[in-house]
XYZ file of C-alpha atoms in Angstrom:
311
model
C -13.831 17.164 -8.505
C -11.630 21.168 -7.206
C -8.301 21.942 -8.790
C -6.517 24.431 -5.185
C -3.231 25.903 -5.296
C -0.931 26.444 -2.201
C 2.134 29.460 -2.717
C 5.395 28.809 -1.288
C 5.134 31.466 1.206
C 2.203 29.503 3.017
C 4.199 27.299 4.937
C 4.834 26.739 8.724
C 7.899 25.102 10.378
C 6.040 22.830 13.231
C 3.507 20.216 13.457
C 1.136 22.116 15.829
C -3.206 21.009 15.049
C -3.745 24.820 16.731
C -2.200 26.530 13.172
C -5.495 27.301 11.136
C -5.754 25.795 7.460
C -4.825 28.046 5.100
C -7.454 26.285 2.384
C -10.371 23.442 3.092
C -11.173 21.202 0.475
C -13.708 18.654 -0.198
C -12.924 14.100 -0.661
C -11.701 13.510 -3.683
C -10.076 17.343 -4.813
C -6.596 17.840 -6.029
C -4.273 20.207 -4.848
C -1.311 21.955 -6.824
C 1.981 23.086 -4.131
C 4.878 25.403 -5.075
C 7.643 24.360 -2.372
C 10.474 25.653 -1.107
C 13.655 23.134 -0.877
C 14.068 21.980 2.675
C 16.737 25.197 3.471
C 13.516 27.587 3.001
C 15.460 29.312 0.560
C 19.151 30.050 2.373
C 20.330 27.616 -0.537
C 20.848 28.390 -3.802
C 22.536 27.418 -6.865
C 24.998 30.355 -6.138
C 25.842 29.871 -2.574
C 29.300 28.442 -1.393
C 30.024 25.894 1.486
C 30.648 29.123 3.901
C 27.317 29.493 4.406
C 26.195 25.942 5.387
C 27.349 26.357 8.849
C 25.480 29.550 9.072
C 22.143 27.784 8.520
C 19.064 29.207 10.426
C 18.091 25.697 11.882
C 15.260 26.338 13.200
C 13.801 27.358 9.657
C 14.819 23.971 8.054
C 12.167 21.364 6.649
C 9.399 23.778 6.193
C 6.233 22.267 5.369
C 3.207 23.780 2.862
C -0.251 23.775 4.573
C -1.830 22.876 6.626
C -4.921 21.369 3.995
C -8.246 20.670 5.354
C -9.874 17.814 4.169
C -13.603 18.314 5.102
C -15.846 14.941 6.387
C -12.239 13.552 7.773
C -12.307 12.927 11.157
C -10.293 10.876 13.725
C -10.023 7.461 13.194
C -10.303 7.989 8.979
C -7.593 7.097 6.933
C -6.344 10.014 4.714
C -5.435 8.337 0.928
C -2.904 11.050 -0.648
C -2.459 9.893 -4.444
C 0.979 11.626 -5.716
C -0.174 12.517 -9.524
C 3.258 14.511 -9.945
C 6.278 16.384 -8.816
C 8.502 18.307 -10.817
C 12.091 19.858 -9.685
C 13.531 22.427 -10.116
C 16.938 22.671 -12.764
C 19.024 22.767 -9.845
C 19.970 20.905 -5.911
C 22.344 20.341 -3.425
C 23.273 17.752 -0.781
C 25.428 18.837 2.441
C 26.910 17.809 5.057
C 25.951 19.164 7.584
C 27.378 19.564 11.053
C 25.024 17.410 13.770
C 23.125 15.758 10.770
C 23.408 12.439 9.486
C 24.112 8.743 10.471
C 28.083 9.549 10.403
C 27.526 12.826 11.970
C 30.056 12.296 14.535
C 32.764 11.655 11.952
C 31.964 14.290 9.642
C 31.979 16.872 11.153
C 32.678 19.621 8.835
C 31.083 21.936 6.614
C 30.378 20.707 2.795
C 28.214 21.374 -0.056
C 27.648 19.623 -3.628
C 25.837 21.811 -6.210
C 24.034 20.179 -8.823
C 22.581 20.794 -12.010
C 19.671 18.349 -12.861
C 18.862 16.916 -16.571
C 15.104 16.947 -16.045
C 14.811 15.841 -19.862
C 17.416 12.435 -19.850
C 16.670 12.438 -16.098
C 19.761 12.441 -14.137
C 22.469 14.374 -12.592
C 25.924 14.086 -12.822
C 27.899 13.202 -9.751
C 31.156 13.441 -11.489
C 31.319 13.978 -14.743
C 34.596 13.839 -15.212
C 34.628 9.592 -13.501
C 31.313 9.141 -15.605
C 29.641 8.697 -11.940
C 25.394 10.039 -12.425
C 23.095 9.704 -10.646
C 19.201 8.975 -11.917
C 16.333 11.349 -10.918
C 13.419 9.930 -9.061
C 11.683 12.963 -7.244
C 10.085 12.866 -4.233
C 8.444 14.558 -1.178
C 10.021 13.340 2.062
C 7.806 15.617 3.852
C 4.136 15.132 4.138
C 2.431 14.278 6.613
C -1.523 15.570 8.872
C -1.481 17.208 12.076
C -1.204 15.152 15.557
C -3.882 14.644 17.798
C -1.545 16.052 20.791
C -1.229 20.168 21.495
C 2.391 20.783 19.642
C 4.367 22.453 18.577
C 6.804 19.036 17.392
C 9.556 19.661 14.765
C 9.357 18.758 11.367
C 12.616 16.819 11.350
C 11.629 13.508 12.535
C 9.370 11.322 11.541
C 5.638 10.580 13.304
C 3.077 7.922 13.414
C 1.462 10.675 11.479
C 3.223 10.550 8.590
C 6.117 13.843 8.611
C 9.700 14.239 7.383
C 9.444 10.042 6.513
C 11.568 10.423 3.950
C 10.625 7.227 1.727
C 12.208 7.655 -1.829
C 9.086 5.117 -3.026
C 6.693 7.402 -2.646
C 7.095 8.843 -6.011
C 4.909 10.199 -8.912
C 2.176 7.099 -8.965
C 2.115 6.288 -5.564
C -0.230 6.528 -2.842
C 0.182 7.379 0.571
C -2.395 6.408 3.737
C -2.391 8.285 6.571
C -3.901 7.880 10.154
C -6.233 10.729 11.254
C -5.808 12.179 14.599
C -7.838 15.699 14.118
C -11.092 16.906 12.259
C -9.894 17.567 9.108
C -6.825 16.242 9.139
C -4.425 18.820 8.691
C -2.268 17.431 5.676
C 0.984 19.402 4.852
C 4.176 18.587 2.953
C 7.619 20.196 1.398
C 11.217 19.076 1.133
C 11.837 18.637 -1.974
C 14.490 15.738 -3.427
C 15.730 14.786 -6.737
C 16.522 11.712 -5.459
C 17.914 9.772 -2.596
C 19.443 6.701 -1.164
C 18.494 5.104 2.167
C 19.688 6.922 5.295
C 21.437 10.192 4.443
C 21.156 13.985 2.567
C 19.282 13.813 -0.771
C 19.918 15.630 -3.838
C 17.452 18.825 -1.923
C 15.384 21.116 -4.285
C 12.403 22.274 -4.883
C 9.547 20.850 -5.961
C 5.653 21.773 -7.668
C 3.680 18.258 -6.311
C 0.201 17.477 -7.151
C -1.690 15.441 -4.909
C -5.313 13.815 -4.483
C -6.730 13.412 -1.372
C -9.584 11.037 -0.044
C -10.983 10.421 2.984
C -11.379 6.666 3.585
C -13.498 5.431 6.571
C -12.965 1.575 6.484
C -8.643 1.372 7.804
C -8.918 1.275 11.122
C -5.774 -0.405 10.834
C -4.218 2.210 9.534
C -2.011 3.673 12.523
C 1.066 4.462 11.163
C 1.873 5.416 6.698
C 1.254 2.808 4.103
C 2.008 3.126 1.018
C 1.252 1.889 -2.297
C 4.158 2.027 -4.939
C 3.813 2.979 -8.376
C 5.252 0.332 -10.651
C 8.400 -0.563 -10.401
C 11.146 -1.906 -13.265
C 12.812 -4.887 -12.131
C 16.141 -4.301 -13.878
C 19.152 -6.330 -14.111
C 20.781 -3.991 -11.784
C 23.849 -5.226 -10.189
C 24.763 -4.189 -6.534
C 28.139 -3.717 -4.628
C 27.361 -4.532 -1.524
C 29.480 -4.159 2.380
C 27.760 -4.949 5.521
C 27.788 -4.039 9.018
C 27.684 -6.503 11.723
C 27.067 -4.826 15.399
C 24.857 -5.728 17.889
C 22.229 -2.824 18.083
C 21.623 -2.143 14.464
C 21.809 1.580 14.374
C 25.571 0.297 15.022
C 25.303 -1.840 12.266
C 23.401 0.494 9.607
C 26.374 3.448 11.045
C 28.789 0.106 9.462
C 27.585 -0.703 6.652
C 28.063 2.880 5.287
C 31.545 3.380 6.599
C 32.565 0.466 4.995
C 31.470 1.708 1.755
C 32.477 5.447 2.476
C 36.601 3.125 2.600
C 35.402 0.991 -0.282
C 34.218 4.371 -2.582
C 37.093 5.722 -1.633
C 39.904 2.724 -2.566
C 38.110 1.600 -5.597
C 37.004 4.702 -7.951
C 39.927 7.626 -6.093
C 36.504 9.847 -3.759
C 37.622 12.081 -1.126
C 36.199 11.179 2.583
C 33.141 13.608 1.643
C 32.361 12.885 -1.948
C 32.546 9.124 -0.881
C 29.968 9.933 1.998
C 27.288 12.228 -0.016
C 27.293 9.309 -2.594
C 26.157 6.990 -0.546
C 23.795 9.897 0.871
C 22.193 10.138 -2.796
C 22.672 6.393 -4.116
C 22.843 4.062 -2.132
C 20.463 1.353 -0.559
C 20.599 0.527 2.811
C 18.829 -2.928 3.835
C 18.561 -5.347 6.790
C 19.823 -8.630 6.022
C 19.990 -11.057 8.610
C 17.769 -9.928 11.798
C 16.845 -13.041 13.646
C 20.310 -14.475 15.052
C 21.079 -13.140 17.892
C 23.032 -10.928 19.510
C 23.972 -9.991 15.980
C 22.905 -7.997 13.463
C 23.781 -8.112 10.061
C 22.480 -4.408 7.879
C 23.943 -4.102 4.492
C 24.800 -1.107 1.835
C 24.277 -1.674 -1.456
C 25.351 0.877 -4.200
C 23.391 0.477 -8.196
C 26.827 -0.873 -10.009
C 24.610 1.418 -13.099
C 25.695 4.805 -11.614
C 29.641 3.892 -12.864
C 30.695 4.096 -15.970
C 33.786 2.010 -14.856
C 34.026 -1.107 -12.803
C 35.847 -2.299 -10.165
C 36.816 -5.180 -8.349
């Protein structure tokens, strides 16, 4: 099978089945993608917070592609094997006005530039306080073209993939996408060094190798499915805050809000630092969804990221 390459400048900013493919590959071929970060190069290691408010939003979340996979027809499934993902040695996390689960409560821009220790597999959130985040690289954007005529924003997810922001689709994982147009027209981008649930990641440029196969016998693939790599089951402990509301989104917002308060009080983080830490490290879980009228959603913060434990 063949190996192909896609460069950083071979990208587009919307999902649109009229965009001409930059590459044609056969089922079973491998493609190496060299992707800029989600800011499309607008943020770099020297960027300061003053630049966050002036980001050109129409240039965010670009994706590299599209790739035409020969033999792919509507109704088929595109099997995407994630062979490897390598980050840059830096990344960024920001509070961007208008974005995020608590965007109406965090109105001012904020920016954190991270140094990624790829050799040891972590990045310090706060070295003095001993708070460090394990690296788990993945691409937030992986998807194929929709059958409807575009353009469609790359910001949300769709049944055909897109900004699925699923941290389990890392090296060793397999993603299955429903094909709606001939050739599938796959694109990817939005590299992450680590991310929690429901927040902004440690955004970073990535180089990723993916293998594509066309499957004809999966008519049940109507939305993105994925198979994870082996997951280490450790003795991890968590501190969990909860939100109890009649609306799932509001319950999630409440759980995050309570975790921010906990981190401020117990770990002496400021308001924005606490929110950023939730964004890159914590898990959101639906704990109770059957006893109406209320839902209970939990935000679970892994204890291992802290060198010191609290009550």
